[in-house]
Amino acid sequence: MQFLSKTNFDFIAMRKVSWAISAVLIVLGIVALFMIVFGNASLSIDFAGGTEIQGSFANPVEAGTVRSALASAGFADATIQAIQGSTPNLFNVRVKSASGGSESESTVAERLRDALNKGIPGNSFKLDSVQEVGPTIGAELRTQAQIAMAIALVGILVYIWVRFDFRFSVAATVATFHDVLAVLGLMFILQREMSMLILTALMTIAGYTINDKIIVFDRIREHLRVFRKKSDFVTVVNGAINQTLSRTIITSLTVVMASLVILFVCGPVVRDFALALLIGVVVGTYSSIFVAAPILVEWEARRPKRFK
């Protein structure tokens, strides 16, 4: 299937404009990263700590009804999960530390139980267990998340280095890092809560966008073999991007459609994940065209290697 055929856009000529846009995105991402590391961003219970309760209702109830009851009682940020198992109508509810963390977990649990019993009359809620997710665990998760991201980026660098060469690996790693920072910055601007789902989305985006860049790089390498004596490097790179443009757009649109379905149909629990994925696909597609390949062009212009 060809979405666009025989395009001949001069993407490399637009690189200065695109780099100005990317600089803004990267600055936003760095600011967001510092805010998260120092605990000044909106962090979920995974990172900030809080209270987790588990209990069951006497009669069947929808997760949306539970969410509305808790929101009316001041727990709008509660995470609700219906649990399928031997106990019917079982729910897991997690909320961040309230009142600056001054309330004990038992007090928060009592408030949650009262909110559910008052908010859903005629369907009593039985509290089975209470667990505190402390700030120590949150700090550990933040550290592990940073380590996981660093390992992923180093892995990408080594993989592309082995498969192509050092310049390609640096360009792909910089572009992927750009994508992750851009999504992080935009989610921060949108005031979305930073959670494990957002972290999962960032890792997914890194994997998706690196695949997109490898496709473009592979075509550049093919063109270099064929046109080494007939053309210049900019023409080779532009030709490779144009030849993969249709494939890039079709693949991106497919993921965008899947993300939109998750965003609007699958409920609020995975909404931030879908939003991050949606932004990441757009940013990743942009960076494959306007960031990764132009880095190779700039490097080649300063240190010629391909056409010596």
Coordinates of C-alpha atoms in Angstrom, one line a residue:
M1 CA 0.0 0.0 0.0
Q2 CA 1.4 3.4 -1.0
F3 CA 0.0 6.4 1.0
L4 CA 2.3 8.8 -0.9
S5 CA 4.2 7.9 -4.0
K6 CA 7.4 9.4 -5.5
T7 CA 7.6 12.3 -3.1
N8 CA 10.7 14.6 -3.4
F9 CA 10.6 16.8 -0.4
D10 CA 13.8 18.5 0.7
F11 CA 13.6 17.6 4.4
I12 CA 17.2 18.4 5.1
A13 CA 16.8 22.0 4.0
M14 CA 14.3 22.5 6.8
R15 CA 16.6 21.2 9.5
K16 CA 17.3 24.5 11.2
V17 CA 13.7 25.2 11.8
S18 CA 13.1 21.7 13.1
W19 CA 16.1 21.9 15.4
A20 CA 14.7 25.1 16.9
I21 CA 11.4 23.2 17.6
S22 CA 13.4 20.3 19.0
A23 CA 15.4 22.6 21.3
V24 CA 12.2 23.8 22.9
L25 CA 10.9 20.3 23.3
I26 CA 14.2 19.1 24.9
V27 CA 14.3 22.1 27.3
L28 CA 10.7 21.2 28.4
G29 CA 11.8 17.6 28.9
I30 CA 14.8 18.5 31.0
V31 CA 12.7 20.8 33.2
A32 CA 10.2 18.1 33.6
L33 CA 12.9 15.5 34.4
F34 CA 14.4 17.8 37.1
M35 CA 10.9 18.4 38.6
I36 CA 10.2 14.7 38.7
V37 CA 13.6 13.8 40.2
F38 CA 13.3 16.4 43.0
G39 CA 9.6 15.4 43.6
N40 CA 8.1 18.7 42.5
A41 CA 5.9 17.2 39.7
S42 CA 2.5 15.5 40.1
L43 CA 3.6 12.0 41.0
S44 CA 1.4 9.0 41.3
I45 CA 1.2 6.8 44.3
D46 CA 3.9 4.6 42.6
F47 CA 6.4 7.4 43.2
A48 CA 5.0 9.6 45.9
G49 CA 3.7 7.0 48.3
G50 CA 0.2 6.7 49.7
T51 CA -2.4 4.2 50.8
E52 CA -3.7 1.1 49.2
I53 CA -6.9 -0.7 50.3
Q54 CA -8.6 -3.8 49.1
G55 CA -12.2 -4.8 49.8
S56 CA -15.5 -6.1 48.3
F57 CA -19.0 -4.8 47.8
A58 CA -22.1 -6.8 48.7
N59 CA -23.5 -6.4 45.2
P60 CA -22.0 -5.9 41.7
V61 CA -20.9 -2.4 41.0
E62 CA -19.2 -0.7 38.1
A63 CA -15.7 0.8 38.4
G64 CA -17.0 4.1 37.2
T65 CA -19.6 4.2 40.0
V66 CA -16.8 3.6 42.5
R67 CA -14.7 6.3 41.0
S68 CA -17.5 8.8 41.1
A69 CA -18.2 8.0 44.8
L70 CA -14.6 8.6 45.7
A71 CA -14.3 11.7 43.6
S72 CA -17.3 13.2 45.4
A73 CA -15.5 12.6 48.7
G74 CA -12.3 14.3 47.6
F75 CA -10.4 11.4 46.2
A76 CA -10.5 12.4 42.6
D77 CA -7.0 11.0 42.0
A78 CA -7.8 7.5 43.3
T79 CA -6.8 4.5 41.2
I80 CA -9.5 1.9 41.1
Q81 CA -9.0 -1.6 39.9
A82 CA -11.6 -4.4 39.8
I83 CA -10.1 -7.7 40.7
Q84 CA -11.4 -10.9 39.2
G85 CA -11.0 -13.9 41.6
S86 CA -12.7 -16.1 44.1
T87 CA -14.1 -13.1 46.0
P88 CA -16.9 -11.4 44.1
N89 CA -17.1 -7.6 43.6
L90 CA -13.5 -7.2 44.8
F91 CA -11.8 -3.8 44.3
N92 CA -8.3 -2.4 44.8
V93 CA -8.2 1.3 45.6
R94 CA -5.0 3.4 45.8
V95 CA -4.7 7.0 46.8
K96 CA -1.8 9.3 47.3
S97 CA -0.9 10.6 50.8
A98 CA -3.4 13.2 51.9
S99 CA -2.8 16.2 54.1
G100 CA 0.9 16.3 53.4
G101 CA 1.3 12.7 54.6
S102 CA 0.1 13.5 58.1
E103 CA -2.7 11.0 58.1
S104 CA -2.0 7.4 59.0
E105 CA -3.0 4.7 56.5
S106 CA -5.7 3.5 58.8
T107 CA -7.3 6.9 58.9
V108 CA -7.2 7.2 55.1
A109 CA -8.6 3.7 54.8
E110 CA -11.5 4.6 57.1
R111 CA -12.2 7.7 55.1
L112 CA -12.2 5.7 51.9
R113 CA -14.6 3.1 53.3
D114 CA -17.0 5.8 54.6
A115 CA -16.9 7.5 51.2
L116 CA -17.8 4.2 49.4
N117 CA -20.6 3.3 51.8
K118 CA -22.1 6.8 51.6
G119 CA -21.5 7.3 47.9
I120 CA -23.0 3.9 46.9
P121 CA -25.9 3.5 49.3
G122 CA -27.5 0.1 49.7
N123 CA -24.3 -1.7 48.6
S124 CA -22.0 -2.0 51.6
F125 CA -18.3 -2.1 51.2
K126 CA -16.2 -4.5 53.4
L127 CA -12.6 -3.5 54.0
D128 CA -10.3 -6.5 53.8
S129 CA -6.8 -5.1 53.9
V130 CA -4.8 -1.8 54.2
Q131 CA -1.3 -1.2 52.9
E132 CA 0.9 1.8 53.0
V133 CA 3.1 2.6 50.0
G134 CA 5.8 4.6 51.7
P135 CA 8.0 7.3 50.2
T136 CA 11.0 5.0 50.5
I137 CA 9.4 2.7 48.0
G138 CA 8.5 5.7 45.9
A139 CA 12.2 6.8 45.9
E140 CA 13.3 3.3 45.0
L141 CA 10.9 3.2 42.1
R142 CA 12.1 6.6 40.8
T143 CA 15.7 5.4 41.0
Q144 CA 14.9 2.1 39.2
A145 CA 13.0 4.0 36.5
Q146 CA 16.0 6.2 35.8
I147 CA 18.3 3.2 35.7
A148 CA 15.9 1.3 33.4
M149 CA 15.8 4.3 31.0
A150 CA 19.6 4.7 31.0
I151 CA 20.1 1.0 30.3
A152 CA 17.6 1.2 27.4
L153 CA 19.4 4.1 25.8
V154 CA 22.8 2.5 26.2
G155 CA 21.4 -0.7 24.7
I156 CA 20.1 1.2 21.7
L157 CA 23.5 2.9 21.2
V158 CA 25.4 -0.4 21.2
Y159 CA 22.8 -2.1 19.0
I160 CA 22.9 0.5 16.3
W161 CA 26.7 0.8 16.5
V162 CA 27.0 -2.9 15.9
R163 CA 24.4 -3.0 13.1
F164 CA 25.5 0.2 11.3
D165 CA 28.4 2.4 12.7
F166 CA 29.1 4.8 15.4
R167 CA 27.6 7.9 13.7
F168 CA 24.3 6.1 13.0
S169 CA 24.2 4.9 16.7
V170 CA 24.8 8.4 18.1
A171 CA 22.2 10.0 15.8
A172 CA 19.6 7.3 16.7
T173 CA 20.3 7.5 20.4
V174 CA 20.1 11.3 20.4
A175 CA 16.9 11.2 18.4
T176 CA 15.4 8.6 20.8
F177 CA 16.5 10.6 23.8
H178 CA 14.9 13.6 22.2
D179 CA 11.6 11.7 21.8
V180 CA 11.5 10.6 25.4
L181 CA 12.3 14.0 26.7
A182 CA 9.7 15.7 24.4
V183 CA 6.9 13.4 25.6
L184 CA 7.9 13.8 29.2
G185 CA 7.9 17.6 28.8
L186 CA 4.6 17.7 27.0
M187 CA 3.0 15.4 29.6
F188 CA 4.3 17.7 32.3
I189 CA 2.9 20.8 30.5
L190 CA -0.4 19.0 30.2
Q191 CA -0.2 18.5 34.0
R192 CA -0.6 14.7 33.7
E193 CA 0.3 12.6 36.7
M194 CA 3.7 10.8 36.4
S195 CA 3.0 7.1 37.0
M196 CA 4.4 3.7 36.1
L197 CA 2.0 3.7 33.1
I198 CA 3.8 6.9 31.8
L199 CA 7.1 5.2 32.3
T200 CA 5.8 2.1 30.4
A201 CA 4.7 4.4 27.6
L202 CA 8.1 6.1 27.4
M203 CA 9.8 2.7 27.1
T204 CA 7.3 1.7 24.5
I205 CA 7.9 4.9 22.6
A206 CA 11.7 4.4 22.7
G207 CA 11.3 0.9 21.2
Y208 CA 8.9 2.2 18.5
T209 CA 10.8 5.2 17.4
I210 CA 14.1 3.4 17.2
N211 CA 12.6 0.9 14.8
D212 CA 11.4 3.8 12.7
K213 CA 14.8 5.3 12.6
I214 CA 16.5 2.0 11.7
I215 CA 14.2 1.8 8.6
V216 CA 15.4 5.2 7.4
F217 CA 19.0 4.4 8.2
D218 CA 18.9 1.1 6.4
R219 CA 17.6 2.9 3.3
I220 CA 20.4 5.5 3.6
R221 CA 23.0 2.7 3.8
E222 CA 21.5 1.1 0.7
H223 CA 21.6 4.4 -1.2
L224 CA 25.2 5.0 -0.2
R225 CA 26.2 1.8 -1.8
V226 CA 24.4 2.6 -5.0
F227 CA 24.9 6.3 -5.4
R228 CA 28.3 6.8 -3.7
K229 CA 29.9 8.0 -7.0
K230 CA 26.8 9.6 -8.5
S231 CA 25.4 11.9 -5.8
D232 CA 26.0 14.0 -2.7
F233 CA 25.2 12.9 0.9
V234 CA 22.3 15.3 1.3
T235 CA 20.6 14.0 -1.9
V236 CA 21.1 10.4 -0.7
V237 CA 19.6 11.2 2.7
N238 CA 16.7 13.1 1.2
G239 CA 16.0 10.2 -1.2
A240 CA 16.0 7.6 1.6
I241 CA 13.6 9.7 3.7
N242 CA 11.2 10.2 0.8
Q243 CA 11.3 6.5 -0.1
T244 CA 10.4 5.5 3.4
L245 CA 7.9 8.3 3.9
S246 CA 4.8 6.4 2.9
R247 CA 5.7 3.4 5.1
T248 CA 6.5 5.8 8.1
I249 CA 3.2 7.6 7.8
I250 CA 1.1 4.4 7.4
T251 CA 2.8 2.7 10.4
S252 CA 2.4 5.9 12.5
L253 CA -1.3 6.3 11.6
T254 CA -1.9 2.7 12.6
V255 CA -0.5 3.2 16.0
V256 CA -2.3 6.6 16.3
M257 CA -5.6 4.9 15.6
A258 CA -4.9 2.2 18.2
S259 CA -3.9 4.9 20.7
L260 CA -7.1 6.9 20.1
V261 CA -9.2 3.8 20.7
I262 CA -7.4 3.2 24.1
L263 CA -7.7 6.9 24.9
F264 CA -11.4 7.3 24.4
V265 CA -12.8 3.8 24.9
C266 CA -10.7 1.9 27.5
G267 CA -11.4 4.1 30.5
P268 CA -9.5 6.6 32.7
V269 CA -7.0 4.1 34.1
V270 CA -5.0 3.8 30.9
R271 CA -5.9 7.2 29.5
D272 CA -2.5 8.8 30.4
F273 CA -0.7 5.8 28.9
A274 CA -2.6 6.2 25.6
L275 CA -2.0 10.0 25.6
A276 CA 1.7 9.6 26.1
L277 CA 1.8 6.9 23.4
L278 CA -0.1 9.2 21.0
I279 CA 2.3 12.1 21.6
G280 CA 5.2 9.8 21.3
V281 CA 4.2 8.4 17.9
V282 CA 3.8 11.9 16.5
V283 CA 7.1 13.1 18.0
G284 CA 8.9 9.9 17.0
T285 CA 7.8 10.2 13.4
Y286 CA 8.9 13.9 13.3
S287 CA 12.3 13.0 14.8
S288 CA 12.9 10.2 12.3
I289 CA 12.6 12.7 9.5
F290 CA 13.8 16.0 11.0
V291 CA 16.2 15.0 13.7
A292 CA 18.0 11.7 13.2
A293 CA 18.9 11.9 9.5
P294 CA 19.9 15.6 9.7
I295 CA 22.4 14.8 12.5
L296 CA 24.1 12.5 10.0
V297 CA 24.2 15.2 7.4
E298 CA 25.7 17.8 9.8
W299 CA 28.3 15.3 11.0
E300 CA 29.2 14.4 7.4
A301 CA 29.5 18.1 6.5
R302 CA 32.0 18.7 9.3
R303 CA 33.9 15.3 9.1
P304 CA 33.5 13.8 5.6
K305 CA 33.6 10.1 5.6
R306 CA 31.1 8.6 3.2
F307 CA 32.3 10.3 0.0
K308 CA 36.1 10.6 0.5

